């Protein structure tokens, strides 16, 4: 009887985890629809005119940052090429893990998908070419052409946008960590400059866009409910949500 109860309890826990992880699976409505994502692009001002003094100065910052990058920042920039919310384990600790936090993973998987859609549309609209410091996009001195780091447009930075959205939403779930989360998001953006794939202007645009997207997400009742559930999960896992 004891073994049967143990089995049932484990089975129930497994089903609950599967249900949490399946949130916003096929058929579930998005937090923000296509029209809302499109409207939010109005917060972005046009980037510098190509070849203008402002444009050259902006790209010059990337040239210098790339040429003088240190090994630590360069390694982190490479590691962050594939970037999701659990990259914030760098400041939250190794316990911040998708397998351990399925509800949190479900919320931010959907947020990331919708954010990527908004960024992709904005990039295609502005069509700002990425920088090419030290001819890196043609010579590929780092041997990482497979990352296709020069194949898409640069404005706004997807990493900067995504990191900002993640930091704002996580900051609501973990208010005591809000400043730390925001700082890491800024660092993620800057390391895209160090990586030589964005200019500061791309990064700042991503921060503005990310703030606007985060505010719209937080205004959605479904997101609020799911984020509250994620906050409970984080508290149960040992992350203190209160200041």
PDB file of C-alpha atoms in Angstrom:
ATOM      1  CA  UNK A   1       0.000   0.000   0.000  1.00  0.00           C
ATOM      2  CA  UNK A   2       2.840   2.323   0.905  1.00  0.00           C
ATOM      3  CA  UNK A   3       4.595   1.591  -2.383  1.00  0.00           C
ATOM      4  CA  UNK A   4       1.363   2.186  -4.294  1.00  0.00           C
ATOM      5  CA  UNK A   5       0.840   5.553  -2.584  1.00  0.00           C
ATOM      6  CA  UNK A   6       4.440   6.560  -3.264  1.00  0.00           C
ATOM      7  CA  UNK A   7       3.991   5.648  -6.916  1.00  0.00           C
ATOM      8  CA  UNK A   8       0.768   7.643  -7.176  1.00  0.00           C
ATOM      9  CA  UNK A   9       2.321  10.633  -5.474  1.00  0.00           C
ATOM     10  CA  UNK A  10       5.277  10.627  -7.865  1.00  0.00           C
ATOM     11  CA  UNK A  11       2.931  10.182 -10.806  1.00  0.00           C
ATOM     12  CA  UNK A  12       0.828  13.145  -9.666  1.00  0.00           C
ATOM     13  CA  UNK A  13       3.923  15.312  -9.246  1.00  0.00           C
ATOM     14  CA  UNK A  14       5.079  14.345 -12.722  1.00  0.00           C
ATOM     15  CA  UNK A  15       1.706  15.233 -14.225  1.00  0.00           C
ATOM     16  CA  UNK A  16       1.713  18.603 -12.473  1.00  0.00           C
ATOM     17  CA  UNK A  17       5.185  19.378 -13.795  1.00  0.00           C
ATOM     18  CA  UNK A  18       4.167  18.338 -17.293  1.00  0.00           C
ATOM     19  CA  UNK A  19       1.086  20.546 -17.093  1.00  0.00           C
ATOM     20  CA  UNK A  20       3.158  23.511 -15.950  1.00  0.00           C
ATOM     21  CA  UNK A  21       5.718  22.972 -18.677  1.00  0.00           C
ATOM     22  CA  UNK A  22       2.957  22.707 -21.271  1.00  0.00           C
ATOM     23  CA  UNK A  23       1.610  26.182 -20.493  1.00  0.00           C
ATOM     24  CA  UNK A  24       1.186  28.179 -23.676  1.00  0.00           C
ATOM     25  CA  UNK A  25       1.584  25.086 -25.794  1.00  0.00           C
ATOM     26  CA  UNK A  26      -0.151  24.759 -29.152  1.00  0.00           C
ATOM     27  CA  UNK A  27      -3.550  26.413 -29.184  1.00  0.00           C
ATOM     28  CA  UNK A  28      -3.025  28.686 -26.170  1.00  0.00           C
ATOM     29  CA  UNK A  29      -3.380  32.412 -26.896  1.00  0.00           C
ATOM     30  CA  UNK A  30      -0.195  34.491 -26.815  1.00  0.00           C
ATOM     31  CA  UNK A  31       0.365  37.142 -24.182  1.00  0.00           C
ATOM     32  CA  UNK A  32       0.707  39.760 -26.945  1.00  0.00           C
ATOM     33  CA  UNK A  33      -0.776  39.304 -30.395  1.00  0.00           C
ATOM     34  CA  UNK A  34       0.855  40.341 -33.670  1.00  0.00           C
ATOM     35  CA  UNK A  35      -0.900  43.704 -33.753  1.00  0.00           C
ATOM     36  CA  UNK A  36       0.289  44.607 -30.256  1.00  0.00           C
ATOM     37  CA  UNK A  37       3.859  43.567 -31.045  1.00  0.00           C
ATOM     38  CA  UNK A  38       3.763  45.683 -34.197  1.00  0.00           C
ATOM     39  CA  UNK A  39       2.392  48.752 -32.412  1.00  0.00           C
ATOM     40  CA  UNK A  40       5.157  48.637 -29.809  1.00  0.00           C
ATOM     41  CA  UNK A  41       7.740  49.317 -32.502  1.00  0.00           C
ATOM     42  CA  UNK A  42       6.625  52.948 -32.416  1.00  0.00           C
ATOM     43  CA  UNK A  43       8.912  53.468 -29.394  1.00  0.00           C
ATOM     44  CA  UNK A  44      11.960  53.054 -31.641  1.00  0.00           C
ATOM     45  CA  UNK A  45      13.429  56.119 -33.316  1.00  0.00           C
ATOM     46  CA  UNK A  46      15.087  55.626 -36.707  1.00  0.00           C
ATOM     47  CA  UNK A  47      18.750  54.595 -36.479  1.00  0.00           C
ATOM     48  CA  UNK A  48      21.540  56.808 -37.784  1.00  0.00           C
ATOM     49  CA  UNK A  49      21.669  57.474 -41.501  1.00  0.00           C
ATOM     50  CA  UNK A  50      24.203  55.066 -43.038  1.00  0.00           C
ATOM     51  CA  UNK A  51      27.562  56.721 -43.558  1.00  0.00           C
ATOM     52  CA  UNK A  52      26.664  59.834 -41.563  1.00  0.00           C
ATOM     53  CA  UNK A  53      29.106  61.200 -38.954  1.00  0.00           C
ATOM     54  CA  UNK A  54      26.843  59.834 -36.228  1.00  0.00           C
ATOM     55  CA  UNK A  55      26.765  56.405 -37.872  1.00  0.00           C
ATOM     56  CA  UNK A  56      30.547  56.316 -38.274  1.00  0.00           C
ATOM     57  CA  UNK A  57      31.079  57.354 -34.657  1.00  0.00           C
ATOM     58  CA  UNK A  58      28.682  54.674 -33.448  1.00  0.00           C
ATOM     59  CA  UNK A  59      30.445  51.974 -35.450  1.00  0.00           C
ATOM     60  CA  UNK A  60      33.795  53.311 -34.298  1.00  0.00           C
ATOM     61  CA  UNK A  61      32.924  52.379 -30.709  1.00  0.00           C
ATOM     62  CA  UNK A  62      32.388  48.782 -31.801  1.00  0.00           C
ATOM     63  CA  UNK A  63      35.671  48.806 -33.723  1.00  0.00           C
ATOM     64  CA  UNK A  64      37.576  49.856 -30.606  1.00  0.00           C
ATOM     65  CA  UNK A  65      35.683  47.557 -28.224  1.00  0.00           C
ATOM     66  CA  UNK A  66      36.298  44.579 -30.482  1.00  0.00           C
ATOM     67  CA  UNK A  67      39.954  45.387 -31.051  1.00  0.00           C
ATOM     68  CA  UNK A  68      40.673  45.785 -27.324  1.00  0.00           C
ATOM     69  CA  UNK A  69      38.367  43.095 -25.895  1.00  0.00           C
ATOM     70  CA  UNK A  70      39.745  41.053 -23.026  1.00  0.00           C
ATOM     71  CA  UNK A  71      39.642  37.272 -22.813  1.00  0.00           C
ATOM     72  CA  UNK A  72      37.006  37.184 -20.076  1.00  0.00           C
ATOM     73  CA  UNK A  73      34.472  39.373 -21.866  1.00  0.00           C
ATOM     74  CA  UNK A  74      35.171  37.649 -25.157  1.00  0.00           C
ATOM     75  CA  UNK A  75      34.547  34.224 -23.598  1.00  0.00           C
ATOM     76  CA  UNK A  76      31.315  35.420 -21.980  1.00  0.00           C
ATOM     77  CA  UNK A  77      30.158  36.971 -25.252  1.00  0.00           C
ATOM     78  CA  UNK A  78      30.678  33.636 -26.980  1.00  0.00           C
ATOM     79  CA  UNK A  79      28.896  31.740 -24.194  1.00  0.00           C
ATOM     80  CA  UNK A  80      25.912  34.102 -24.449  1.00  0.00           C
ATOM     81  CA  UNK A  81      25.488  33.580 -28.184  1.00  0.00           C
ATOM     82  CA  UNK A  82      22.690  31.149 -27.305  1.00  0.00           C
ATOM     83  CA  UNK A  83      20.803  33.111 -24.684  1.00  0.00           C
ATOM     84  CA  UNK A  84      17.620  32.414 -22.723  1.00  0.00           C
ATOM     85  CA  UNK A  85      16.332  33.437 -19.299  1.00  0.00           C
ATOM     86  CA  UNK A  86      18.368  30.774 -17.533  1.00  0.00           C
ATOM     87  CA  UNK A  87      21.548  32.586 -18.514  1.00  0.00           C
ATOM     88  CA  UNK A  88      20.633  34.711 -15.495  1.00  0.00           C
ATOM     89  CA  UNK A  89      21.882  31.806 -13.384  1.00  0.00           C
ATOM     90  CA  UNK A  90      25.158  33.675 -13.645  1.00  0.00           C
ATOM     91  CA  UNK A  91      23.800  36.134 -11.067  1.00  0.00           C
ATOM     92  CA  UNK A  92      21.029  34.056  -9.475  1.00  0.00           C
ATOM     93  CA  UNK A  93      23.076  30.915  -8.944  1.00  0.00           C
ATOM     94  CA  UNK A  94      23.133  27.413 -10.475  1.00  0.00           C
ATOM     95  CA  UNK A  95      19.789  26.562  -8.845  1.00  0.00           C
ATOM     96  CA  UNK A  96      18.133  28.806 -11.413  1.00  0.00           C
ATOM     97  CA  UNK A  97      17.613  25.940 -13.833  1.00  0.00           C
ATOM     98  CA  UNK A  98      14.873  25.011 -16.305  1.00  0.00           C
ATOM     99  CA  UNK A  99      14.482  21.426 -15.091  1.00  0.00           C
ATOM    100  CA  UNK A 100      14.071  22.605 -11.526  1.00  0.00           C
ATOM    101  CA  UNK A 101      11.707  25.458 -12.430  1.00  0.00           C
ATOM    102  CA  UNK A 102       9.218  24.234 -15.071  1.00  0.00           C
ATOM    103  CA  UNK A 103       6.617  26.958 -14.460  1.00  0.00           C
ATOM    104  CA  UNK A 104       9.229  29.656 -14.789  1.00  0.00           C
ATOM    105  CA  UNK A 105      10.558  27.974 -17.918  1.00  0.00           C
ATOM    106  CA  UNK A 106       7.075  27.841 -19.471  1.00  0.00           C
ATOM    107  CA  UNK A 107       6.408  31.556 -18.920  1.00  0.00           C
ATOM    108  CA  UNK A 108       9.737  32.717 -20.275  1.00  0.00           C
ATOM    109  CA  UNK A 109       9.711  30.339 -23.231  1.00  0.00           C
ATOM    110  CA  UNK A 110       6.543  32.036 -24.436  1.00  0.00           C
ATOM    111  CA  UNK A 111       7.879  35.509 -23.608  1.00  0.00           C
ATOM    112  CA  UNK A 112      11.053  34.758 -25.553  1.00  0.00           C
ATOM    113  CA  UNK A 113       9.092  33.536 -28.567  1.00  0.00           C
ATOM    114  CA  UNK A 114       6.932  36.657 -28.701  1.00  0.00           C
ATOM    115  CA  UNK A 115       9.903  38.961 -28.088  1.00  0.00           C
ATOM    116  CA  UNK A 116      11.824  37.305 -30.925  1.00  0.00           C
ATOM    117  CA  UNK A 117       8.878  37.877 -33.255  1.00  0.00           C
ATOM    118  CA  UNK A 118       8.783  41.579 -32.396  1.00  0.00           C
ATOM    119  CA  UNK A 119      12.544  41.966 -32.810  1.00  0.00           C
ATOM    120  CA  UNK A 120      12.565  40.154 -36.144  1.00  0.00           C
ATOM    121  CA  UNK A 121       9.894  42.463 -37.536  1.00  0.00           C
ATOM    122  CA  UNK A 122      11.735  45.553 -36.284  1.00  0.00           C
ATOM    123  CA  UNK A 123      15.055  44.405 -37.786  1.00  0.00           C
ATOM    124  CA  UNK A 124      13.436  43.793 -41.153  1.00  0.00           C
ATOM    125  CA  UNK A 125      11.772  47.207 -41.009  1.00  0.00           C
ATOM    126  CA  UNK A 126      14.925  49.202 -40.275  1.00  0.00           C
ATOM    127  CA  UNK A 127      17.397  46.964 -42.150  1.00  0.00           C
ATOM    128  CA  UNK A 128      20.420  48.409 -40.406  1.00  0.00           C
ATOM    129  CA  UNK A 129      23.570  46.520 -41.341  1.00  0.00           C
ATOM    130  CA  UNK A 130      25.709  45.108 -38.572  1.00  0.00           C
ATOM    131  CA  UNK A 131      29.235  46.394 -37.912  1.00  0.00           C
ATOM    132  CA  UNK A 132      32.282  44.587 -39.272  1.00  0.00           C
ATOM    133  CA  UNK A 133      35.188  45.478 -36.948  1.00  0.00           C
ATOM    134  CA  UNK A 134      38.619  44.533 -38.302  1.00  0.00           C
ATOM    135  CA  UNK A 135      36.828  42.937 -41.261  1.00  0.00           C
ATOM    136  CA  UNK A 136      35.743  40.168 -38.871  1.00  0.00           C
ATOM    137  CA  UNK A 137      32.563  39.296 -40.747  1.00  0.00           C
ATOM    138  CA  UNK A 138      34.544  38.383 -43.875  1.00  0.00           C
ATOM    139  CA  UNK A 139      37.816  37.039 -42.467  1.00  0.00           C
ATOM    140  CA  UNK A 140      36.090  35.236 -39.556  1.00  0.00           C
ATOM    141  CA  UNK A 141      39.218  35.277 -37.345  1.00  0.00           C
ATOM    142  CA  UNK A 142      37.418  33.515 -34.501  1.00  0.00           C
ATOM    143  CA  UNK A 143      36.276  30.608 -36.651  1.00  0.00           C
ATOM    144  CA  UNK A 144      32.634  30.928 -35.659  1.00  0.00           C
ATOM    145  CA  UNK A 145      31.004  31.593 -38.999  1.00  0.00           C
ATOM    146  CA  UNK A 146      28.508  28.843 -38.177  1.00  0.00           C
ATOM    147  CA  UNK A 147      26.889  31.282 -35.733  1.00  0.00           C
ATOM    148  CA  UNK A 148      25.808  33.395 -38.721  1.00  0.00           C
ATOM    149  CA  UNK A 149      26.502  36.426 -36.584  1.00  0.00           C
ATOM    150  CA  UNK A 150      26.526  38.773 -39.566  1.00  0.00           C
ATOM    151  CA  UNK A 151      23.598  37.367 -41.486  1.00  0.00           C
ATOM    152  CA  UNK A 152      20.727  39.375 -40.003  1.00  0.00           C
ATOM    153  CA  UNK A 153      20.145  43.079 -39.441  1.00  0.00           C
ATOM    154  CA  UNK A 154      21.345  44.804 -36.297  1.00  0.00           C
ATOM    155  CA  UNK A 155      18.702  47.289 -35.106  1.00  0.00           C
ATOM    156  CA  UNK A 156      17.515  46.672 -32.463  1.00  0.00           C
ATOM    157  CA  UNK A 157      19.756  44.110 -30.797  1.00  0.00           C
ATOM    158  CA  UNK A 158      17.798  40.944 -30.071  1.00  0.00           C
ATOM    159  CA  UNK A 159      20.020  40.024 -27.129  1.00  0.00           C
ATOM    160  CA  UNK A 160      19.659  43.460 -25.558  1.00  0.00           C
ATOM    161  CA  UNK A 161      15.888  43.454 -26.061  1.00  0.00           C
ATOM    162  CA  UNK A 162      15.477  39.938 -24.715  1.00  0.00           C
ATOM    163  CA  UNK A 163      17.773  40.482 -21.731  1.00  0.00           C
ATOM    164  CA  UNK A 164      15.879  43.648 -20.799  1.00  0.00           C
ATOM    165  CA  UNK A 165      12.500  41.919 -20.988  1.00  0.00           C
ATOM    166  CA  UNK A 166      13.776  39.020 -18.902  1.00  0.00           C
ATOM    167  CA  UNK A 167      15.318  41.312 -16.289  1.00  0.00           C
ATOM    168  CA  UNK A 168      12.153  43.396 -15.857  1.00  0.00           C
ATOM    169  CA  UNK A 169       9.857  40.370 -15.546  1.00  0.00           C
ATOM    170  CA  UNK A 170      12.233  38.455 -13.284  1.00  0.00           C
ATOM    171  CA  UNK A 171      12.584  41.610 -11.216  1.00  0.00           C
ATOM    172  CA  UNK A 172       8.840  41.529 -10.575  1.00  0.00           C
ATOM    173  CA  UNK A 173       9.073  37.930  -9.407  1.00  0.00           C
ATOM    174  CA  UNK A 174      12.278  38.552  -7.426  1.00  0.00           C
ATOM    175  CA  UNK A 175      12.177  42.226  -6.380  1.00  0.00           C
ATOM    176  CA  UNK A 176      15.157  41.873  -4.056  1.00  0.00           C
ATOM    177  CA  UNK A 177      17.250  40.913  -7.082  1.00  0.00           C
ATOM    178  CA  UNK A 178      15.885  43.533  -9.499  1.00  0.00           C
ATOM    179  CA  UNK A 179      18.994  45.740  -9.582  1.00  0.00           C
ATOM    180  CA  UNK A 180      21.309  42.771 -10.033  1.00  0.00           C
ATOM    181  CA  UNK A 181      19.144  41.408 -12.840  1.00  0.00           C
ATOM    182  CA  UNK A 182      19.057  44.786 -14.597  1.00  0.00           C
ATOM    183  CA  UNK A 183      22.829  45.075 -14.326  1.00  0.00           C
ATOM    184  CA  UNK A 184      23.374  41.678 -15.883  1.00  0.00           C
ATOM    185  CA  UNK A 185      20.987  42.533 -18.723  1.00  0.00           C
ATOM    186  CA  UNK A 186      23.012  45.662 -19.482  1.00  0.00           C
ATOM    187  CA  UNK A 187      26.222  43.629 -19.462  1.00  0.00           C
ATOM    188  CA  UNK A 188      24.744  41.116 -21.893  1.00  0.00           C
ATOM    189  CA  UNK A 189      23.976  43.963 -24.276  1.00  0.00           C
ATOM    190  CA  UNK A 190      27.427  45.507 -23.984  1.00  0.00           C
ATOM    191  CA  UNK A 191      29.104  42.185 -24.670  1.00  0.00           C
ATOM    192  CA  UNK A 192      27.336  42.134 -28.040  1.00  0.00           C
ATOM    193  CA  UNK A 193      29.393  45.218 -28.829  1.00  0.00           C
ATOM    194  CA  UNK A 194      32.528  43.481 -27.546  1.00  0.00           C
ATOM    195  CA  UNK A 195      31.593  40.531 -29.754  1.00  0.00           C
ATOM    196  CA  UNK A 196      31.646  42.884 -32.712  1.00  0.00           C
ATOM    197  CA  UNK A 197      28.093  42.127 -33.855  1.00  0.00           C
ATOM    198  CA  UNK A 198      26.294  45.294 -32.693  1.00  0.00           C
ATOM    199  CA  UNK A 199      26.920  48.975 -32.113  1.00  0.00           C
ATOM    200  CA  UNK A 200      25.939  50.848 -28.941  1.00  0.00           C
ATOM    201  CA  UNK A 201      22.989  52.322 -30.819  1.00  0.00           C
ATOM    202  CA  UNK A 202      21.653  48.816 -31.496  1.00  0.00           C
ATOM    203  CA  UNK A 203      22.043  47.979 -27.817  1.00  0.00           C
ATOM    204  CA  UNK A 204      20.304  51.116 -26.530  1.00  0.00           C
ATOM    205  CA  UNK A 205      17.436  50.541 -28.960  1.00  0.00           C
ATOM    206  CA  UNK A 206      17.112  47.031 -27.560  1.00  0.00           C
ATOM    207  CA  UNK A 207      16.851  48.403 -24.028  1.00  0.00           C
ATOM    208  CA  UNK A 208      14.113  50.847 -25.024  1.00  0.00           C
ATOM    209  CA  UNK A 209      12.246  48.173 -26.960  1.00  0.00           C
ATOM    210  CA  UNK A 210      12.678  45.681 -24.138  1.00  0.00           C
ATOM    211  CA  UNK A 211      11.243  48.092 -21.579  1.00  0.00           C
ATOM    212  CA  UNK A 212       8.207  48.712 -23.782  1.00  0.00           C
ATOM    213  CA  UNK A 213       7.648  45.011 -24.380  1.00  0.00           C
ATOM    214  CA  UNK A 214       8.024  44.206 -20.679  1.00  0.00           C
ATOM    215  CA  UNK A 215       5.459  46.861 -19.730  1.00  0.00           C
ATOM    216  CA  UNK A 216       3.008  45.425 -22.261  1.00  0.00           C
ATOM    217  CA  UNK A 217       3.580  41.887 -21.001  1.00  0.00           C
ATOM    218  CA  UNK A 218       2.962  42.990 -17.408  1.00  0.00           C
ATOM    219  CA  UNK A 219      -0.306  44.628 -18.421  1.00  0.00           C
ATOM    220  CA  UNK A 220      -1.617  41.273 -19.623  1.00  0.00           C
ATOM    221  CA  UNK A 221      -3.693  39.414 -16.956  1.00  0.00           C
ATOM    222  CA  UNK A 222      -2.619  36.005 -18.242  1.00  0.00           C
ATOM    223  CA  UNK A 223       1.032  36.935 -17.962  1.00  0.00           C
ATOM    224  CA  UNK A 224       0.456  38.371 -14.506  1.00  0.00           C
ATOM    225  CA  UNK A 225      -1.125  35.092 -13.375  1.00  0.00           C
ATOM    226  CA  UNK A 226       1.634  32.952 -14.876  1.00  0.00           C
ATOM    227  CA  UNK A 227       4.366  35.179 -13.477  1.00  0.00           C
ATOM    228  CA  UNK A 228       2.769  34.990 -10.016  1.00  0.00           C
ATOM    229  CA  UNK A 229       2.867  31.194 -10.286  1.00  0.00           C
ATOM    230  CA  UNK A 230       6.506  31.385 -11.345  1.00  0.00           C
ATOM    231  CA  UNK A 231       7.251  33.631  -8.351  1.00  0.00           C
ATOM    232  CA  UNK A 232       5.716  31.020  -6.022  1.00  0.00           C
ATOM    233  CA  UNK A 233       7.836  28.340  -7.649  1.00  0.00           C
ATOM    234  CA  UNK A 234      10.962  30.463  -7.241  1.00  0.00           C
ATOM    235  CA  UNK A 235      10.140  31.042  -3.570  1.00  0.00           C
ATOM    236  CA  UNK A 236       9.637  27.324  -3.006  1.00  0.00           C
ATOM    237  CA  UNK A 237      12.975  26.672  -4.669  1.00  0.00           C
ATOM    238  CA  UNK A 238      14.739  28.977  -2.224  1.00  0.00           C
ATOM    239  CA  UNK A 239      14.748  32.245  -4.122  1.00  0.00           C
ATOM    240  CA  UNK A 240      13.472  35.001  -1.866  1.00  0.00           C
ATOM    241  CA  UNK A 241      10.906  37.112  -3.756  1.00  0.00           C
ATOM    242  CA  UNK A 242      10.555  39.790  -1.081  1.00  0.00           C
ATOM    243  CA  UNK A 243      12.889  42.780  -0.562  1.00  0.00           C
TER     244      UNK A 243
END
